[in-house]
XYZ file of C-alpha atoms in Angstrom:
171
model
C 0.000 0.000 0.000
C 2.657 2.507 1.020
C 4.786 1.731 -2.024
C 1.942 1.959 -4.575
C 0.560 5.311 -3.451
C 4.026 6.644 -2.662
C 4.976 6.317 -6.337
C 2.336 8.880 -7.411
C 3.722 12.391 -7.796
C 3.587 15.501 -9.937
C 0.176 16.287 -11.422
C -1.100 12.724 -10.976
C -3.823 11.638 -8.549
C -4.543 8.064 -7.518
C -7.170 5.970 -5.827
C -6.420 2.568 -4.336
C -9.346 0.139 -4.149
C -9.168 -3.093 -2.179
C -11.735 -5.850 -2.386
C -12.403 -9.533 -2.739
C -11.442 -11.348 -4.916
C -9.371 -8.768 -6.843
C -7.161 -7.592 -3.978
C -5.640 -4.129 -4.404
C -6.193 -2.179 -7.634
C -4.821 1.317 -8.186
C -6.223 3.810 -10.678
C -4.179 6.909 -11.463
C -3.986 9.736 -13.933
C -3.515 13.475 -14.293
C -5.393 15.511 -11.711
C -4.052 18.982 -12.402
C -2.757 20.995 -15.291
C -4.453 22.472 -18.320
C -5.788 19.273 -19.912
C -7.038 17.619 -16.734
C -8.595 20.819 -15.392
C -10.308 21.639 -18.687
C -11.716 18.115 -18.863
C -13.080 18.281 -15.311
C -14.603 21.742 -15.798
C -16.194 20.716 -19.113
C -17.645 17.602 -17.508
C -19.109 19.615 -14.618
C -20.664 22.181 -16.964
C -22.206 19.516 -19.214
C -23.564 17.650 -16.191
C -25.111 20.852 -14.823
C -26.676 21.756 -18.186
C -28.132 18.256 -18.579
C -29.699 18.571 -15.132
C -31.112 22.047 -15.731
C -32.809 21.140 -19.012
C -34.080 17.716 -17.909
C -37.470 18.858 -16.539
C -39.329 22.111 -15.802
C -38.833 23.845 -12.459
C -40.893 22.976 -9.410
C -40.838 24.442 -5.956
C -39.504 22.304 -3.118
C -41.767 22.253 -0.077
C -40.779 24.818 2.591
C -38.011 26.230 0.407
C -37.640 29.775 -0.854
C -35.455 28.481 -3.707
C -36.650 27.003 -6.966
C -34.685 24.066 -8.251
C -35.267 21.938 -11.325
C -36.690 18.437 -11.151
C -33.472 16.487 -11.477
C -32.823 13.016 -12.748
C -32.019 11.071 -9.534
C -29.238 9.221 -11.352
C -27.472 12.485 -12.188
C -27.856 14.525 -9.031
C -29.378 14.748 -5.607
C -30.512 17.607 -3.420
C -30.082 16.850 0.287
C -29.792 20.280 1.877
C -33.333 20.020 3.272
C -32.716 16.962 5.435
C -28.995 16.205 5.742
C -26.562 17.572 8.244
C -22.824 17.117 7.933
C -20.911 15.756 10.898
C -17.921 17.833 11.994
C -14.871 16.788 9.976
C -12.780 16.307 13.135
C -15.111 13.398 14.047
C -14.567 11.615 10.720
C -12.852 8.250 11.193
C -10.667 7.193 8.291
C -7.117 6.304 7.322
C -4.685 8.927 6.046
C -1.751 9.081 3.644
C 0.841 11.789 4.301
C 4.087 12.589 2.509
C 6.750 14.573 4.362
C 9.926 16.247 3.103
C 12.463 16.339 5.932
C 16.113 16.838 6.674
C 18.031 13.607 6.153
C 19.237 13.026 9.691
C 18.943 10.309 12.337
C 15.791 10.249 14.482
C 13.382 12.037 12.137
C 11.136 9.011 11.604
C 11.140 8.458 15.374
C 10.068 12.065 15.989
C 7.225 11.688 13.489
C 6.130 8.490 15.247
C 6.258 10.185 18.648
C 4.042 13.066 17.480
C 1.526 10.655 15.985
C 1.599 8.427 19.083
C 1.023 11.321 21.514
C -2.149 12.172 19.580
C -3.480 8.612 19.461
C -2.640 8.013 15.797
C -1.570 4.438 14.998
C 0.657 3.993 11.943
C 0.164 1.213 9.388
C 3.333 1.958 7.423
C 6.256 4.366 7.383
C 8.539 4.320 4.340
C 11.433 6.554 3.350
C 10.989 6.551 -0.413
C 14.013 8.550 -1.514
C 15.117 12.147 -1.848
C 13.838 15.350 -3.424
C 16.327 18.203 -3.665
C 18.454 16.827 -0.793
C 15.405 16.320 1.449
C 14.324 12.872 2.619
C 10.864 11.867 1.418
C 8.898 9.955 4.078
C 5.469 8.445 3.386
C 3.122 7.521 6.236
C -0.183 5.620 6.095
C -2.263 5.514 9.282
C -4.747 3.031 10.676
C -8.304 4.334 11.229
C -8.153 7.537 13.264
C -10.310 10.595 13.871
C -9.443 13.468 11.587
C -9.172 15.702 14.660
C -6.421 13.560 16.216
C -4.611 13.309 12.877
C -4.575 17.099 12.490
C -3.409 17.583 16.105
C -0.430 15.367 15.275
C 0.242 17.331 12.071
C 0.268 20.596 14.046
C 3.056 19.162 16.229
C 4.909 17.735 13.220
C 4.860 21.081 11.385
C 6.750 22.569 14.355
C 9.571 20.011 14.164
C 12.831 21.599 13.009
C 13.605 18.625 10.756
C 10.334 18.888 8.785
C 10.592 21.065 5.685
C 7.066 20.532 4.286
C 4.066 18.228 4.011
C 3.360 18.215 0.255
C 0.617 15.536 0.275
C -2.235 14.738 2.664
C -4.975 12.354 1.551
C -7.836 10.496 3.160
C -7.618 6.786 2.363
C -11.126 5.489 1.774
C-alpha cells in the first residue's frame, strides 16, 4: 500500500481500491494541469446543463429556492434533510508525505508526534530524496481526523520537517 501510493507524484492523482477477490487495484492519472482541469470543468458544466434542461422547475416544499426536477441518477438535493458531521469526528485512514532533513531520528520524531495524539501507523517508508530532502510516506490506521490534524500541528513545528506536500484520506 505505502509503495503503490508513494509512487504517485507531480500532477497525478490516484485511488487505491481493495476488495475480494481482486485484492488491491490502483487507478491513477492526471489531476491537475491544463488538460485535466479543462476536462473536469467541461464535464461539470455539461452535467449541470443536462440537469437544468431535464425537466421544468418545481418548488420544493418549505423552500424559498426554486430548483429543477433532477434526474435522480445524475444529481441529488439533500440540503433540506442532511446535516454534515464535523470533519474532526470523521474516522478514516490517512496518507501523508513529508519532506524532511536527512538526519537520524526524524522518523522516530514523526512516530512520537503521531503516538502522543493517538494516531496508529500502518506503514512508514522513506521513499528517496527530493532536492536533498528525505521523502517519508506515512499511512495511518483508522483515526479521527481531529487527532490526525493535532499530530500534524506538532509535526509542522519540528525543526527537521521542511514541508508536508501531500495529505490524503484513504477510503
